[in-house]
Coordinates of C-alpha atoms and ligand atoms in Angstrom, one line a residue:
M48 CA -22.5 -32.6 35.5
A49 CA -19.5 -31.4 37.1
K50 CA -19.6 -28.3 39.4
D51 CA -17.9 -25.6 37.4
D52 CA -15.0 -24.3 39.4
S53 CA -12.5 -23.9 36.6
A54 CA -13.6 -20.4 36.4
A55 CA -14.5 -19.7 39.9
G56 CA -12.3 -17.2 41.7
T57 CA -10.9 -15.8 38.4
A58 CA -13.8 -13.3 38.5
T59 CA -14.1 -11.7 41.8
A60 CA -17.0 -9.1 41.6
G61 CA -15.9 -5.7 42.3
E62 CA -12.6 -4.0 41.4
A63 CA -10.4 -7.0 40.0
P64 CA -10.3 -7.2 36.3
V65 CA -12.3 -10.3 34.9
R66 CA -10.1 -12.9 33.3
D67 CA -11.1 -16.0 31.3
F68 CA -9.9 -17.8 28.5
I69 CA -11.9 -15.7 26.0
R70 CA -10.6 -12.6 27.4
D71 CA -7.0 -14.0 27.2
I72 CA -7.5 -14.7 23.6
V73 CA -8.7 -11.1 22.8
A74 CA -5.8 -9.7 24.9
D75 CA -3.3 -11.8 23.0
D76 CA -4.8 -10.7 19.6
L77 CA -4.6 -7.2 20.5
A78 CA -1.1 -7.5 21.8
A79 CA 0.0 -9.2 18.6
R80 CA -1.7 -6.6 16.6
R81 CA -3.9 -9.1 14.8
H82 CA -6.7 -6.7 15.1
D83 CA -6.7 -3.0 15.8
A84 CA -9.9 -3.1 17.9
V85 CA -12.2 -5.9 19.2
V86 CA -15.5 -6.1 17.6
T87 CA -18.1 -8.5 19.3
R88 CA -22.0 -9.0 18.9
F89 CA -24.7 -10.1 20.8
P90 CA -26.8 -12.2 18.1
P91 CA -30.4 -13.0 19.2
E92 CA -33.2 -14.7 17.2
P93 CA -36.3 -12.6 17.8
N94 CA -38.4 -15.7 18.6
G95 CA -38.7 -15.2 22.3
Y96 CA -37.6 -13.0 25.2
L97 CA -34.3 -13.0 26.7
H98 CA -33.5 -15.2 29.8
I99 CA -30.8 -15.1 32.4
G100 CA -28.8 -17.4 30.2
H101 CA -28.6 -14.7 27.5
A102 CA -27.6 -12.3 30.1
K103 CA -24.2 -14.3 30.3
S104 CA -23.6 -14.0 26.6
I105 CA -24.6 -10.2 26.7
C106 CA -22.2 -9.6 29.7
L107 CA -19.4 -11.5 28.0
N108 CA -19.8 -9.7 24.6
F109 CA -20.5 -6.2 25.7
G110 CA -18.1 -6.7 28.6
I111 CA -15.3 -7.5 26.4
A112 CA -15.9 -4.6 24.0
E113 CA -16.1 -2.3 27.1
E114 CA -13.0 -3.6 28.8
F115 CA -10.7 -3.7 25.5
G116 CA -12.1 -0.4 24.1
G117 CA -13.8 -2.1 21.3
R118 CA -17.5 -2.2 20.3
C119 CA -20.3 -4.6 20.5
N120 CA -23.1 -4.8 18.1
L121 CA -26.5 -5.9 18.8
R122 CA -27.6 -7.9 15.8
F123 CA -30.9 -9.7 15.2
D124 CA -30.3 -13.0 13.5
D125 CA -33.8 -12.7 12.0
T126 CA -33.8 -15.5 9.4
N127 CA -37.1 -17.5 10.3
P128 CA -40.1 -15.2 10.0
A129 CA -42.3 -18.2 11.0
K130 CA -41.3 -17.9 14.6
E131 CA -40.1 -14.3 14.8
E132 CA -42.2 -11.3 15.9
Q133 CA -41.7 -7.5 16.3
E134 CA -42.8 -7.9 20.0
Y135 CA -39.7 -9.9 20.5
I136 CA -37.4 -7.4 18.9
D137 CA -38.8 -4.6 20.9
A138 CA -38.5 -6.8 24.2
I139 CA -34.9 -7.7 23.5
I140 CA -33.9 -4.1 22.7
R141 CA -35.4 -3.0 26.1
D142 CA -34.0 -5.8 28.1
V143 CA -30.3 -5.4 26.9
H144 CA -30.6 -1.8 27.6
W145 CA -32.1 -2.5 31.2
L146 CA -29.2 -4.8 31.9
G147 CA -27.0 -1.9 31.2
F148 CA -25.4 -2.1 27.7
D149 CA -25.5 0.0 24.7
W150 CA -24.6 -0.4 21.1
G151 CA -24.7 3.2 20.0
K152 CA -25.6 3.2 16.2
H153 CA -24.7 -0.6 15.7
L154 CA -28.0 -2.1 15.8
H155 CA -28.1 -4.5 12.8
Y156 CA -30.3 -7.3 11.4
A157 CA -29.3 -10.3 9.4
S158 CA -32.2 -9.3 7.2
D159 CA -30.3 -6.1 6.2
Y160 CA -27.9 -8.6 4.4
F161 CA -30.4 -10.6 2.6
E162 CA -29.6 -9.1 -0.8
T163 CA -25.8 -9.7 -0.3
L164 CA -26.4 -13.2 1.1
Y165 CA -28.5 -14.1 -2.1
E166 CA -25.8 -12.7 -4.4
W167 CA -23.1 -14.8 -2.6
A168 CA -25.3 -17.9 -3.0
E169 CA -25.7 -17.4 -6.8
G170 CA -21.9 -17.1 -6.8
L171 CA -21.6 -20.5 -5.1
I172 CA -23.9 -21.9 -7.8
R173 CA -21.8 -20.5 -10.4
A174 CA -18.7 -22.1 -8.8
G175 CA -20.3 -25.4 -8.6
K176 CA -20.5 -25.3 -4.8
A177 CA -24.2 -25.2 -4.3
Y178 CA -27.3 -26.9 -5.9
V179 CA -31.1 -27.0 -5.7
D180 CA -32.3 -30.2 -4.3
D181 CA -35.8 -31.4 -5.0
Q182 CA -35.8 -34.1 -2.5
S183 CA -38.6 -34.3 0.1
P184 CA -37.7 -33.0 3.6
E185 CA -38.0 -36.8 4.6
E186 CA -35.7 -38.0 1.9
M187 CA -33.3 -35.4 2.8
R188 CA -33.4 -36.6 6.4
V189 CA -33.0 -40.3 5.5
N190 CA -29.9 -39.5 3.1
R191 CA -28.2 -37.3 5.7
G192 CA -26.9 -40.6 7.3
T193 CA -26.3 -40.9 10.8
L194 CA -23.4 -40.3 13.3
T195 CA -21.8 -43.8 12.2
E196 CA -23.1 -44.0 8.8
P197 CA -22.1 -41.5 5.9
G198 CA -25.0 -39.8 4.0
K199 CA -26.0 -40.4 0.3
N200 CA -25.5 -38.1 -2.5
S201 CA -28.7 -36.4 -3.6
P202 CA -30.0 -37.6 -7.2
F203 CA -30.1 -33.7 -7.8
R204 CA -26.4 -33.1 -6.8
N205 CA -24.9 -32.9 -10.2
R206 CA -27.2 -30.4 -11.8
S207 CA -25.5 -27.9 -14.0
A208 CA -24.7 -24.5 -12.8
D209 CA -27.2 -22.9 -15.3
E210 CA -30.0 -25.2 -14.2
N211 CA -29.4 -24.6 -10.6
L212 CA -29.3 -20.8 -11.2
D213 CA -32.6 -20.9 -13.0
L214 CA -34.3 -23.0 -10.3
F215 CA -32.8 -20.8 -7.4
R216 CA -34.3 -17.7 -9.1
R217 CA -37.5 -19.3 -9.6
M218 CA -37.5 -20.3 -5.9
R219 CA -36.9 -16.6 -5.2
A220 CA -39.7 -15.5 -7.7
G221 CA -42.3 -17.5 -5.6
E222 CA -42.9 -20.3 -8.2
Y223 CA -42.9 -23.1 -5.7
P224 CA -44.8 -23.9 -2.5
N225 CA -43.0 -24.2 0.9
G226 CA -40.7 -27.3 1.3
A227 CA -40.6 -28.0 -2.5
R228 CA -36.9 -27.4 -3.0
V229 CA -33.9 -26.1 -1.2
L230 CA -30.5 -24.7 -2.0
R231 CA -27.8 -26.7 -0.3
A232 CA -24.0 -26.3 -0.3
K233 CA -22.1 -29.1 -2.1
I234 CA -19.6 -30.0 0.4
D235 CA -19.3 -33.7 1.6
M236 CA -22.2 -36.3 2.2
A237 CA -19.6 -38.7 3.8
S238 CA -18.2 -36.0 6.2
G239 CA -17.7 -37.2 9.8
N240 CA -19.2 -33.9 10.7
I241 CA -23.0 -34.0 9.8
N242 CA -23.0 -30.2 9.6
L243 CA -20.8 -30.6 6.5
R244 CA -23.2 -33.1 4.7
D245 CA -24.3 -30.6 2.2
P246 CA -26.0 -28.2 4.6
V247 CA -29.1 -26.1 3.5
L248 CA -28.6 -22.6 2.5
Y249 CA -31.9 -21.6 1.6
R250 CA -35.5 -22.9 2.1
I251 CA -38.9 -21.7 0.6
L252 CA -41.0 -20.1 3.3
H253 CA -44.0 -17.8 2.1
A254 CA -44.2 -15.7 5.3
K255 CA -44.4 -12.1 6.1
H256 CA -41.1 -11.1 7.8
P257 CA -41.3 -8.5 10.6
R258 CA -38.8 -6.2 8.7
T259 CA -38.7 -7.2 4.9
G260 CA -42.4 -8.0 4.7
D261 CA -43.3 -9.8 1.5
K262 CA -40.2 -9.1 -0.3
W263 CA -38.7 -12.7 0.1
C264 CA -40.3 -16.0 0.1
I265 CA -36.9 -17.9 0.4
Y266 CA -34.8 -17.3 3.6
P267 CA -31.3 -18.4 4.4
S268 CA -30.6 -20.8 7.1
Y269 CA -29.2 -19.8 10.4
D270 CA -25.7 -21.2 9.7
Y271 CA -25.6 -19.7 6.3
A272 CA -26.6 -16.1 7.6
H273 CA -24.8 -16.2 10.9
G274 CA -21.1 -16.2 10.0
Q275 CA -21.5 -13.9 6.9
S276 CA -23.3 -11.4 8.8
D277 CA -20.3 -11.6 11.4
A278 CA -18.0 -11.2 8.4
I279 CA -20.0 -8.2 7.0
E280 CA -20.0 -6.5 10.4
G281 CA -16.1 -6.9 10.9
I282 CA -16.7 -8.9 13.9
T283 CA -13.2 -10.1 15.2
H284 CA -14.3 -12.5 18.0
S285 CA -17.7 -14.5 17.3
I286 CA -18.4 -15.8 20.6
C287 CA -21.1 -18.4 21.0
T288 CA -22.1 -21.5 23.2
L289 CA -20.6 -24.9 23.0
E290 CA -23.4 -26.5 20.9
F291 CA -21.9 -24.5 17.9
E292 CA -18.4 -26.2 18.3
D293 CA -19.5 -28.7 15.6
H294 CA -20.7 -25.9 13.4
R295 CA -17.3 -24.1 13.3
P296 CA -16.1 -26.0 10.4
L297 CA -19.0 -25.0 8.4
Y298 CA -18.6 -21.4 9.6
E299 CA -15.0 -21.6 8.4
W300 CA -16.2 -23.1 5.0
F301 CA -18.4 -20.3 4.3
L302 CA -15.8 -17.8 5.0
D303 CA -13.2 -19.6 2.8
N304 CA -15.6 -19.9 -0.1
L305 CA -17.4 -16.5 -0.3
P306 CA -16.1 -13.0 -1.0
V307 CA -16.4 -11.9 2.5
P308 CA -14.8 -8.6 3.7
S309 CA -13.4 -10.0 6.9
H310 CA -12.5 -13.3 8.6
P311 CA -14.1 -13.5 12.1
R312 CA -13.0 -16.3 14.5
Q313 CA -15.6 -18.3 16.4
Y314 CA -14.9 -19.2 19.9
E315 CA -17.3 -21.4 22.2
F316 CA -17.9 -21.2 25.9
A317 CA -20.2 -23.1 28.1
R318 CA -23.9 -22.0 28.5
L319 CA -25.3 -21.1 31.7
N320 CA -27.6 -23.7 33.3
L321 CA -29.3 -23.0 36.6
G322 CA -30.7 -25.2 39.1
Y323 CA -34.6 -25.4 39.3
T324 CA -34.8 -23.3 36.1
V325 CA -35.4 -24.1 32.5
L326 CA -33.7 -22.0 30.0
S327 CA -34.9 -23.5 26.8
K328 CA -36.8 -20.8 24.8
R329 CA -39.0 -23.6 23.5
V330 CA -40.2 -24.7 26.9
L331 CA -40.4 -21.0 28.1
T332 CA -42.6 -20.1 24.9
M333 CA -44.8 -23.3 25.8
L334 CA -45.2 -21.9 29.4
V335 CA -46.5 -18.7 28.0
R336 CA -48.6 -20.0 25.3
D337 CA -50.2 -22.7 27.4
G338 CA -51.0 -20.3 30.3
H339 CA -48.7 -21.9 32.9
V340 CA -47.5 -18.5 33.7
K341 CA -49.1 -15.0 33.4
G342 CA -46.7 -14.0 30.5
W343 CA -43.2 -13.5 29.6
D344 CA -42.7 -11.1 32.3
D345 CA -44.3 -13.3 35.0
P346 CA -42.1 -12.8 38.1
R347 CA -41.5 -16.7 38.2
M348 CA -39.9 -16.7 34.8
P349 CA -36.1 -16.7 34.3
T350 CA -36.6 -14.0 31.6
L351 CA -35.0 -10.7 32.0
A352 CA -38.5 -9.1 32.0
G353 CA -39.7 -11.6 34.6
L354 CA -36.8 -10.8 36.7
R355 CA -37.2 -7.1 36.4
R356 CA -40.9 -7.3 37.2
R357 CA -39.9 -9.4 40.3
G358 CA -37.7 -6.7 41.5
V359 CA -34.1 -8.0 40.6
P360 CA -32.0 -5.2 39.9
P361 CA -29.7 -5.3 36.8
E362 CA -26.6 -4.9 38.8
A363 CA -27.4 -8.2 40.6
I364 CA -27.4 -10.2 37.3
R365 CA -24.2 -8.5 36.2
D366 CA -22.5 -9.4 39.5
F367 CA -23.9 -12.9 39.4
I368 CA -22.6 -13.4 35.7
K369 CA -19.3 -11.9 36.8
R370 CA -18.9 -14.4 39.8
I371 CA -19.7 -17.5 37.8
G372 CA -17.0 -16.6 35.2
V373 CA -16.7 -18.1 31.8
A374 CA -15.3 -21.6 31.1
K375 CA -15.5 -24.3 28.5
A376 CA -17.0 -27.0 30.5
N377 CA -20.7 -27.3 31.0
S378 CA -21.9 -27.0 34.5
V379 CA -25.1 -26.3 36.6
V380 CA -24.9 -23.2 38.7
D381 CA -26.5 -23.2 42.2
V382 CA -29.4 -20.8 42.6
G383 CA -28.0 -19.9 45.8
M384 CA -25.3 -18.0 44.0
F385 CA -27.9 -16.0 42.2
E386 CA -29.7 -15.2 45.3
F387 CA -26.6 -14.2 47.0
S388 CA -25.9 -11.6 44.3
I389 CA -29.6 -10.3 44.5
R390 CA -29.2 -9.8 48.3
E391 CA -26.1 -8.0 47.8
A392 CA -27.6 -5.7 45.4
L393 CA -30.7 -5.0 47.4
K394 CA -29.1 -4.7 50.9
A395 CA -29.2 -0.8 50.6
A396 CA -32.9 -0.7 50.0
P397 CA -34.9 1.2 52.6
R398 CA -36.5 -0.7 55.5
R399 CA -40.4 -0.5 55.6
I400 CA -43.0 -2.6 57.7
G401 CA -45.3 -4.9 56.0
V402 CA -47.6 -7.4 58.0
L403 CA -48.3 -10.4 55.6
R404 CA -51.0 -12.4 57.8
P405 CA -52.3 -10.0 60.4
L406 CA -53.3 -10.9 63.9
K407 CA -54.9 -8.0 66.0
L408 CA -53.2 -7.1 69.2
V409 CA -54.9 -4.8 71.7
I410 CA -53.0 -2.9 74.3
E411 CA -55.4 -2.8 77.3
N412 CA -53.5 -0.1 79.3
Y413 CA -53.1 2.3 76.2
P414 CA -55.7 5.0 76.2
D415 CA -58.5 4.5 73.7
G416 CA -58.5 6.9 70.9
Q417 CA -55.0 8.0 71.5
T418 CA -52.1 7.6 68.9
E419 CA -48.4 8.8 68.9
Q420 CA -45.7 9.0 66.2
L421 CA -42.6 6.9 66.8
P422 CA -39.5 7.4 64.7
A423 CA -38.3 4.5 62.5
A424 CA -34.9 4.2 61.0
N425 CA -34.9 3.9 57.2
H426 CA -31.7 1.8 57.3
P427 CA -30.0 0.5 60.3
D428 CA -26.5 0.9 58.7
D429 CA -26.9 4.3 57.1
A430 CA -27.8 6.9 59.5
A431 CA -27.9 9.4 56.6
S432 CA -31.0 7.7 55.2
G433 CA -32.9 9.3 58.2
T434 CA -36.1 8.2 59.8
R435 CA -39.8 8.1 59.1
M436 CA -42.8 8.4 61.7
L437 CA -45.0 5.3 62.3
T438 CA -48.2 5.7 64.1
F439 CA -48.6 3.7 67.3
G440 CA -51.9 3.2 69.1
R441 CA -54.0 0.8 71.1
E442 CA -54.9 -1.5 68.4
L443 CA -52.1 -3.0 66.4
Y444 CA -51.5 -5.7 63.8
I445 CA -48.6 -8.2 64.2
E446 CA -47.6 -11.1 62.1
R447 CA -49.6 -14.3 62.9
D448 CA -46.5 -16.3 62.7
D449 CA -45.1 -14.3 65.6
F450 CA -47.5 -15.7 68.0
M451 CA -47.6 -19.3 69.2
E452 CA -50.0 -20.5 72.0
N453 CA -47.8 -23.6 72.9
P454 CA -44.3 -22.3 71.9
P455 CA -41.3 -24.6 71.7
K456 CA -38.6 -23.8 74.0
K457 CA -36.4 -21.4 72.0
F458 CA -39.4 -19.5 70.4
F459 CA -38.5 -16.0 71.6
R460 CA -41.5 -14.2 70.1
L461 CA -45.0 -13.7 71.5
A462 CA -46.7 -16.3 73.6
P463 CA -49.1 -16.2 76.6
G464 CA -47.4 -14.5 79.3
A465 CA -44.3 -13.7 77.3
E466 CA -42.8 -10.2 76.9
V467 CA -41.4 -9.0 73.5
R468 CA -40.2 -5.7 72.1
L469 CA -42.2 -4.1 69.4
R470 CA -39.8 -2.8 66.9
Y471 CA -39.2 1.1 67.4
A472 CA -42.0 1.1 70.1
Y473 CA -42.4 -0.5 73.4
F474 CA -42.2 -3.9 75.3
V475 CA -45.7 -5.6 75.6
T476 CA -46.7 -8.7 77.3
C477 CA -49.3 -11.0 76.2
R478 CA -52.2 -11.3 78.8
E479 CA -55.0 -13.2 77.2
V480 CA -55.8 -15.0 73.9
I481 CA -59.2 -14.5 72.2
K482 CA -60.4 -17.4 69.8
N483 CA -63.5 -17.5 67.5
A484 CA -65.9 -20.4 67.5
A485 CA -63.5 -22.5 65.5
G486 CA -60.8 -22.3 68.0
E487 CA -58.7 -20.0 66.0
V488 CA -56.6 -17.2 67.6
V489 CA -58.3 -13.9 66.5
E490 CA -57.0 -11.3 69.0
L491 CA -54.3 -10.9 71.7
R492 CA -54.9 -8.6 74.8
C493 CA -51.6 -7.2 76.0
T494 CA -50.2 -4.6 78.3
Y495 CA -47.4 -2.4 77.4
D496 CA -44.7 -0.8 79.5
P497 CA -44.8 2.9 78.9
A498 CA -41.1 3.3 80.3
T499 CA -39.9 1.2 77.5
R500 CA -40.6 3.7 74.7
G501 CA -38.0 3.5 71.9
G502 CA -37.4 0.0 72.7
D503 CA -35.2 -0.1 76.0
A504 CA -36.2 -0.7 79.6
P505 CA -34.8 1.8 82.1
D506 CA -34.6 -1.0 84.6
G507 CA -32.2 -3.1 82.3
R508 CA -34.6 -5.9 81.8
K509 CA -34.0 -7.7 78.5
V510 CA -36.2 -9.3 76.1
K511 CA -35.2 -11.8 73.5
G512 CA -37.6 -11.3 70.8
T513 CA -38.3 -8.2 68.5
I514 CA -41.3 -8.3 66.3
H515 CA -42.7 -5.8 63.8
W516 CA -46.3 -4.4 63.8
L517 CA -48.5 -1.7 62.2
A518 CA -51.3 0.5 63.8
A519 CA -54.7 -0.8 62.7
A520 CA -55.7 2.8 62.3
D521 CA -53.7 3.7 59.4
A522 CA -52.2 0.4 58.0
V523 CA -53.1 0.0 54.4
Q524 CA -54.6 -3.2 52.9
A525 CA -52.2 -4.6 50.2
E526 CA -51.9 -7.9 48.0
V527 CA -48.5 -9.5 48.3
R528 CA -47.3 -12.1 45.8
L529 CA -44.8 -14.7 47.3
Y530 CA -42.9 -16.8 44.9
N531 CA -41.2 -20.2 45.0
P532 CA -39.4 -22.0 42.2
L533 CA -41.5 -22.6 39.2
F534 CA -40.1 -26.3 39.0
K535 CA -40.0 -28.9 41.7
S536 CA -36.8 -30.7 40.5
P537 CA -33.3 -29.2 40.7
D538 CA -32.9 -30.3 37.0
P539 CA -36.2 -29.9 35.4
P540 CA -37.0 -31.8 32.2
G541 CA -36.2 -29.5 29.3
G542 CA -38.6 -31.2 26.8
E543 CA -42.3 -31.7 26.2
N544 CA -42.9 -33.4 29.6
F545 CA -42.1 -30.2 31.5
A546 CA -45.4 -29.6 32.8
A547 CA -45.3 -32.7 35.2
D548 CA -42.5 -30.9 37.0
L549 CA -44.3 -27.5 37.4
N550 CA -44.4 -26.6 41.2
P551 CA -48.2 -26.1 42.2
E552 CA -47.0 -23.6 44.9
S553 CA -44.7 -21.5 42.8
L554 CA -47.2 -18.5 43.4
E555 CA -48.7 -17.8 46.7
V556 CA -51.0 -14.8 46.9
V557 CA -51.5 -13.0 50.2
S558 CA -54.6 -11.0 49.5
D559 CA -55.0 -9.2 53.1
A560 CA -51.7 -8.1 54.0
R561 CA -51.1 -4.7 55.5
V562 CA -48.2 -2.1 54.8
E563 CA -47.2 1.3 56.0
P564 CA -49.1 4.1 54.6
A565 CA -46.0 5.6 52.8
L566 CA -45.9 2.3 50.7
A567 CA -49.4 2.7 49.5
T568 CA -48.8 6.2 48.0
A569 CA -45.5 5.7 46.6
N570 CA -45.8 4.7 43.0
D571 CA -42.3 4.1 42.3
T572 CA -40.8 0.5 41.7
A573 CA -37.7 0.9 43.8
P574 CA -37.1 -2.1 45.9
V575 CA -37.8 -1.9 49.7
Q576 CA -37.1 -4.4 52.5
F577 CA -40.1 -5.3 54.6
E578 CA -38.4 -5.8 57.8
R579 CA -37.9 -9.5 58.6
L580 CA -39.7 -10.7 55.5
G581 CA -37.5 -9.9 52.5
Y582 CA -37.1 -7.7 49.7
F583 CA -40.2 -6.4 47.9
C584 CA -41.1 -4.3 45.0
R585 CA -44.5 -2.8 43.7
D586 CA -45.9 -4.9 40.9
A587 CA -47.3 -3.3 37.7
D588 CA -50.8 -4.6 38.8
A589 CA -50.8 -2.1 41.7
T590 CA -53.6 0.5 41.6
P591 CA -54.1 3.6 44.0
Q592 CA -56.8 1.7 45.5
K593 CA -54.8 -1.5 46.0
P594 CA -51.3 -1.7 46.3
V595 CA -49.7 -5.1 45.1
F596 CA -46.0 -6.2 46.0
N597 CA -43.8 -8.8 44.8
R598 CA -41.4 -10.7 47.2
T599 CA -38.2 -10.4 45.2
I600 CA -36.4 -12.6 47.6
G601 CA -36.6 -13.6 51.3
L602 CA -34.0 -12.8 53.8
R603 CA -32.2 -15.6 55.3
D604 CA -34.5 -17.5 57.7
S605 CA -34.9 -15.1 60.5
W606 CA -36.1 -17.7 63.1
A607 CA -32.9 -19.7 62.5
K608 CA -31.1 -16.7 63.6
E609 CA -33.3 -16.2 66.6
R610 CA -32.8 -19.8 67.6
T611 CA -29.1 -19.6 67.6
G612 CA -29.4 -16.2 69.4
Ligands
ATP152 P1 -32.8 -20.9 20.0 O1 -31.5 -20.6 19.1 O2 -33.0 -22.1 20.3 O3 -33.9 -20.0 19.6 P2 -31.1 -19.5 22.0 O4 -31.3 -19.6 23.5 O5 -29.9 -20.1 21.5 O6 -32.4 -20.1 21.4 P3 -30.5 -17.2 20.6 O7 -31.5 -16.0 20.5 O8 -30.0 -17.8 19.4 O9 -31.4 -18.0 21.6 O10 -29.4 -16.7 21.6 C1 -28.5 -15.5 21.5 C2 -27.2 -15.7 22.0 O11 -27.3 -16.1 23.4 C3 -26.6 -16.9 21.4 O12 -25.2 -16.6 21.1 C4 -26.4 -18.1 22.4 O13 -25.5 -18.8 22.3 C5 -26.5 -17.2 23.8 N1 -27.2 -18.0 24.8 C6 -28.4 -18.8 24.7 N2 -28.7 -19.3 25.9 C7 -27.6 -19.3 26.6 C8 -27.2 -19.6 27.9 N3 -28.1 -20.4 28.6 N4 -25.9 -19.3 28.4 C9 -25.2 -18.5 27.7 N5 -25.5 -18.0 26.5 C10 -26.6 -18.4 25.9
MG153 MG1 -29.6 -19.8 19.1

């Protein structure tokens, strides 16, 4: 797929107003007074959780309503009780709110219109524009034809209106089992557009609906419910993804043949595809159902609930959506763009210290039993955010990765004989390396220079590396969860065979990390930066006994920076 740059640059995140072809249409319509106000909707089917692709549609629909002084409804297209659940309705409401949008009193359900849709269907029957078909699903499939061959008329196509009405009412009354009959529009079995080959309007489904309970045992098809719900709500611009382009003639057919109170127009845009990410609700459902992830809100999931739990702020998602823009050509967006927006949104987060894989460092010339408090800046670029005190003492933990026994030339961190700066503290020099019986490094014996308190040497001597540390005396043990992409390939398979592409290293649990004492007690979920390691947030699994943190995203490779000076 081509890189989508048709829209890039039109949407600079920040002050500049967003422009795209849909916003141009809306602006034209308002200027020409074709509508007094714009009315849009976000229309999820409550059969799963929302993902970052839905965020594009949400930001577009709610964004347009906001920018043009109109309104956006949240409408559930809840026409398939076999797959829909109250849990999904609740999650969708929560997630759209979290993303920062509000529909006021305009929370609607297609199921609110079931009675009207039913009456309109009877109207189509009376007008000779719909009929009850007794063909089996298999016969219907065969007789629909293909892209190159026309379909065949059903033998039931010419039933009288009275017979159709009687059968349809008996369908509603529950006289027939699932799949026995359907109501179809009588349009054209030879149409070049398969959607117009007598589409199904109603099917029999004996299933309890999350909202209407057992009231109905026939349910409207998505196509029959969707456009009419738009019309009932006075939607002016019905915005959907490109795969509905071929459905537009049907959308229009219904509006032209039913006594609808308004005539919305449908516009299609390219859905969001993201590298290394699957945005198929079907696959996401299987990931959850088959236990490949811990749930819909697993931080590896591209769902809004997963991103929230991972620590991605809603601003980051809105900023990303703004930057990618809206176009009519399908494309795959580089995950790097999303990561850029996440780092931008997190850059003001307070700095804290965490040590993922602790290595003990003992300062031989620091008095045993003594400690001192050293101030550490909460944010290097924001003096107003103040400082906090860190305990310093004879025994510290440093990051295992910050020591190398046989370092390459440009490794500026700790090594035998080398001197580094301990951030906010002193210079230390490594004097001795202690190993266990297996030959693993278990402790470093160092000396410190008391004159370098605060991090500078009075004699002007420089060190190239600065590393982070925590005092063994008060560092708190914590679990830290590091994440990698859930899939191995940039374009993961969207179908049944997705499992083969799952990345076995998508979750790495570091169970023996250490964090600042302040992080152990704070129970808020606000993001923090662990210096040099990335942005983190407290996970919902944390307890007062055991803090748990998720890495939201890493910083840019800090060693690369050190190497280039
Ligand atoms: P399905 O219809 O298979 O259940 P869906 O992802 O289309 O899955 P809906 O609940 O119908 O789910 O989606 C609600 C709205 O979000 C629709 O208007 C749809 O076009 C839009 N949407 C879904 N996926 C994306 C995406 N990747 N990018 C942009 N918009 C999307
Ligand atoms: Mg859909």
